[in-house]
Short mmCIF file of C-alpha atoms in Angstrom, two decimals:
data_model
loop_
_atom_site.label_atom_id
_atom_site.label_comp_id
_atom_site.label_asym_id
_atom_site.label_seq_id
_atom_site.Cartn_x
_atom_site.Cartn_y
_atom_site.Cartn_z
CA MET J 610 -0.03 0.08 0.13
CA LYS J 611 2.90 2.27 0.91
CA LEU J 612 4.48 1.63 -2.60
CA PHE J 613 1.12 2.67 -4.34
CA THR J 614 0.89 6.09 -2.20
CA SER J 615 4.66 6.86 -3.16
CA VAL J 616 3.70 6.12 -7.02
CA LYS J 617 0.62 8.63 -6.82
CA LEU J 618 2.93 11.25 -5.04
CA THR J 619 5.66 10.69 -7.77
CA TRP J 620 3.15 11.03 -10.39
CA LEU J 621 1.62 14.09 -9.01
CA VAL J 622 5.02 15.82 -8.60
CA SER J 623 6.11 14.72 -12.06
CA ILE J 624 2.82 16.37 -13.86
CA GLY J 625 3.18 19.40 -11.61
CA LEU J 626 0.07 19.17 -9.73
CA LEU J 627 1.39 18.72 -6.31
CA PRO J 628 3.07 22.12 -6.25
CA CYS J 629 -0.41 23.92 -7.16
CA LEU J 630 -2.05 21.87 -4.62
CA VAL J 631 0.62 22.95 -1.94
CA CYS J 632 0.48 26.62 -3.04
CA LYS J 633 -3.23 27.00 -2.73
CA ALA J 634 -3.55 25.57 0.80
CA GLU J 635 -4.20 28.48 3.28
CA THR J 636 -2.72 28.30 6.74
CA LYS J 637 -4.82 29.65 9.68
CA VAL J 638 -2.74 31.87 11.85
CA PRO J 639 -3.56 33.90 15.11
CA CYS J 640 -5.70 36.89 14.04
CA LEU J 641 -7.66 39.81 15.26
CA ILE J 642 -11.23 38.96 13.65
CA PHE J 643 -13.49 41.97 13.25
CA SER J 644 -17.16 41.74 12.50
CA GLY J 645 -20.12 43.87 12.83
CA ASN J 646 -22.60 45.90 10.29
CA ALA J 647 -19.86 45.54 7.44
CA GLU J 648 -20.91 43.08 4.94
CA THR J 649 -17.67 40.77 5.52
CA GLU J 650 -15.60 39.66 8.45
CA HIS J 651 -11.93 40.75 8.33
CA SER J 652 -9.05 38.88 9.99
CA ILE J 653 -5.90 40.74 10.49
CA ASP J 654 -2.52 38.60 11.05
CA LEU J 655 -1.40 39.30 14.86
CA ALA J 656 2.42 38.89 13.70
CA LYS J 657 1.89 41.86 11.27
CA LEU J 658 -0.58 44.36 13.17
CA ASN J 659 -0.89 43.94 16.84
CA ARG J 660 -1.77 47.26 18.27
CA ILE J 661 -5.13 48.64 18.79
CA THR J 662 -5.74 52.47 19.49
CA PHE J 663 -9.35 53.32 20.20
CA GLY J 664 -10.54 56.75 19.31
CA ASN J 665 -14.17 58.35 19.48
CA ASN J 666 -15.34 57.11 16.26
CA SER J 667 -12.78 54.42 15.21
CA MET J 668 -10.11 52.18 15.93
CA ILE J 669 -6.68 52.05 14.49
CA ILE J 670 -4.84 48.75 13.94
CA SER J 671 -1.19 49.15 13.73
CA SER J 672 2.30 47.42 14.28
CA SER J 673 4.06 48.03 17.69
CA LYS J 674 7.23 46.45 16.01
CA ASP J 675 7.26 48.56 12.70
CA ASP J 676 6.08 52.25 12.58
CA ALA J 677 6.49 52.32 8.90
CA SER J 678 3.85 49.66 8.18
CA GLN J 679 0.32 50.61 6.96
CA SER J 680 -2.27 51.27 9.80
CA VAL J 681 -5.76 50.12 9.16
CA GLU J 682 -8.75 52.41 10.37
CA LEU J 683 -12.01 50.39 11.37
CA LEU J 684 -15.14 52.52 12.14
CA TYR J 685 -17.09 51.50 15.03
CA SER J 686 -20.21 51.85 13.05
CA LEU J 687 -19.09 48.94 10.62
CA TYR J 688 -16.65 46.88 13.06
CA HIS J 689 -17.77 46.77 16.66
CA HIS J 690 -17.04 43.05 17.53
CA LEU J 691 -13.40 41.97 18.20
CA GLU J 692 -12.19 38.41 18.82
CA ILE J 693 -8.87 36.71 18.84
CA GLY J 694 -8.62 33.48 17.10
CA ASP J 695 -6.99 31.31 14.26
CA ALA J 696 -8.22 32.34 11.05
CA ILE J 697 -6.86 32.95 7.38
CA PRO J 698 -5.99 36.53 7.21
CA THR J 699 -7.70 38.60 4.76
CA GLY J 700 -4.95 41.25 4.21
CA LEU J 701 -5.23 45.06 3.76
CA GLU J 702 -6.10 44.73 0.18
CA SER J 703 -9.34 43.09 0.71
CA GLY J 704 -11.36 46.17 1.58
CA ILE J 705 -10.95 46.63 5.35
CA GLU J 706 -10.84 50.44 4.64
CA SER J 707 -13.05 50.57 1.65
CA VAL J 708 -16.55 51.79 1.96
CA ASP J 709 -18.47 53.07 -1.18
CA THR J 710 -17.41 56.26 -2.31
CA ASP J 711 -19.95 58.93 -3.00
CA SER J 712 -18.81 61.35 -5.75
CA ASP J 713 -21.35 64.00 -4.64
CA SER J 714 -19.37 64.34 -1.16
CA ARG J 715 -16.08 65.63 -0.55
CA ILE J 716 -13.82 67.20 2.20
CA TYR J 717 -11.29 69.88 1.57
CA VAL J 718 -8.98 72.10 3.52
CA ASP J 719 -8.32 75.77 3.32
CA ALA J 720 -4.79 75.85 4.51
CA GLN J 721 -4.59 79.65 4.82
CA ALA J 722 -7.65 80.02 6.89
CA LYS J 723 -6.94 76.59 8.57
CA PHE J 724 -10.46 75.21 8.15
CA LEU J 725 -11.63 71.64 6.98
CA TYR J 726 -15.05 71.77 4.97
CA LEU J 727 -17.46 69.15 4.28
CA GLN J 728 -19.67 69.19 1.12
CA SER J 729 -22.24 66.46 0.78
CA ALA J 730 -25.51 65.93 -1.01
CA SER J 731 -26.38 63.63 1.74
CA SER J 732 -28.36 64.92 4.86
CA ALA J 733 -26.30 62.36 7.12
CA LYS J 734 -23.81 63.55 9.77
CA PHE J 735 -20.17 62.70 8.86
CA SER J 736 -17.65 61.43 11.45
CA ILE J 737 -14.38 63.24 10.86
CA GLY J 738 -10.84 61.97 12.12
CA ILE J 739 -7.66 63.82 11.45
CA PHE J 740 -4.38 61.80 11.68
CA ASN J 741 -0.83 62.58 11.57
CA ILE J 742 1.38 60.84 9.24
CA SER J 743 2.15 58.34 11.83
CA GLY J 744 -1.34 57.21 12.07
CA HIS J 745 -2.12 58.87 15.20
CA LEU J 746 -5.60 60.42 15.72
CA LEU J 747 -5.09 63.85 16.76
CA MET J 748 -8.71 65.44 16.53
CA THR J 749 -12.15 64.26 15.64
CA ALA J 750 -15.50 66.35 14.60
CA GLU J 751 -19.04 65.68 13.55
CA LEU J 752 -20.17 67.73 10.47
CA ASN J 753 -23.05 68.21 8.21
CA ASP J 754 -23.09 69.47 4.54
CA GLY J 755 -21.30 72.86 4.49
CA ASP J 756 -19.97 72.55 8.01
CA ALA J 757 -16.50 73.26 8.76
CA VAL J 758 -13.94 72.59 11.68
CA THR J 759 -11.03 74.65 12.61
CA LEU J 760 -7.43 73.18 12.31
CA GLU J 761 -5.93 75.97 14.62
CA ALA J 762 -4.87 73.28 17.13
CA LEU J 763 -2.71 71.52 14.59
CA THR J 764 0.96 72.30 14.10
CA PRO J 765 2.49 72.62 10.57
CA GLY J 766 2.96 69.27 8.93
CA MET J 767 1.24 66.71 6.86
CA TYR J 768 -2.16 65.08 7.81
CA ILE J 769 -4.76 62.84 6.75
CA ALA J 770 -8.56 63.53 7.10
CA LEU J 771 -10.97 60.67 7.24
CA ALA J 772 -14.75 61.23 7.05
CA SER J 773 -17.50 58.65 7.06
CA ASP J 774 -21.35 58.62 7.48
CA GLY J 775 -21.37 54.81 7.66
CA LYS J 776 -21.89 54.48 3.97
CA THR J 777 -19.73 56.95 2.27
CA LYS J 778 -15.79 57.01 2.93
CA LEU J 779 -13.78 60.14 2.05
CA SER J 780 -10.06 60.70 2.59
CA LEU J 781 -7.86 63.63 2.08
CA LYS J 782 -4.14 64.28 2.47
CA PHE J 783 -3.14 67.93 3.25
CA ILE J 784 -0.27 70.03 4.62
CA LEU J 785 -0.54 72.97 6.88
CA ASN J 786 2.27 75.66 6.79
#
């Protein structure tokens, strides 16, 4: 019986099927598993991103070992359940950060006056978070269409603003002098 098994294994290797079978196998690893109102559950590899910073409207998942690695923002309105377990990582490219983009809404900054403005066709309130380039949340606000928030408290530098009403996600990179 062992001879027959080794013959099948040799045959699989010779025709190239075994490497394909091996490469398609996915391994479960310790992960942070997020779920909630979003359509899909997401698993983040604990070996890569292992720090959670909780803000007013969202949590930031980052690496405690590598400050240069990309952080992930998860809105409480979409991901409010967290567990640790073994899963197949979904990766950052799978849409953790993506929410449908509404082309009728936008945020913009008047750097001279130091204000961030929201324009939206939606009547929904947007939660705004402003982050430094290291991914640290510096300020939050709730804005409706036509509202603005002052940026006077921010020092000169580069920033990222994220806004969401739970359906639409907006982002803006800006520099203050």
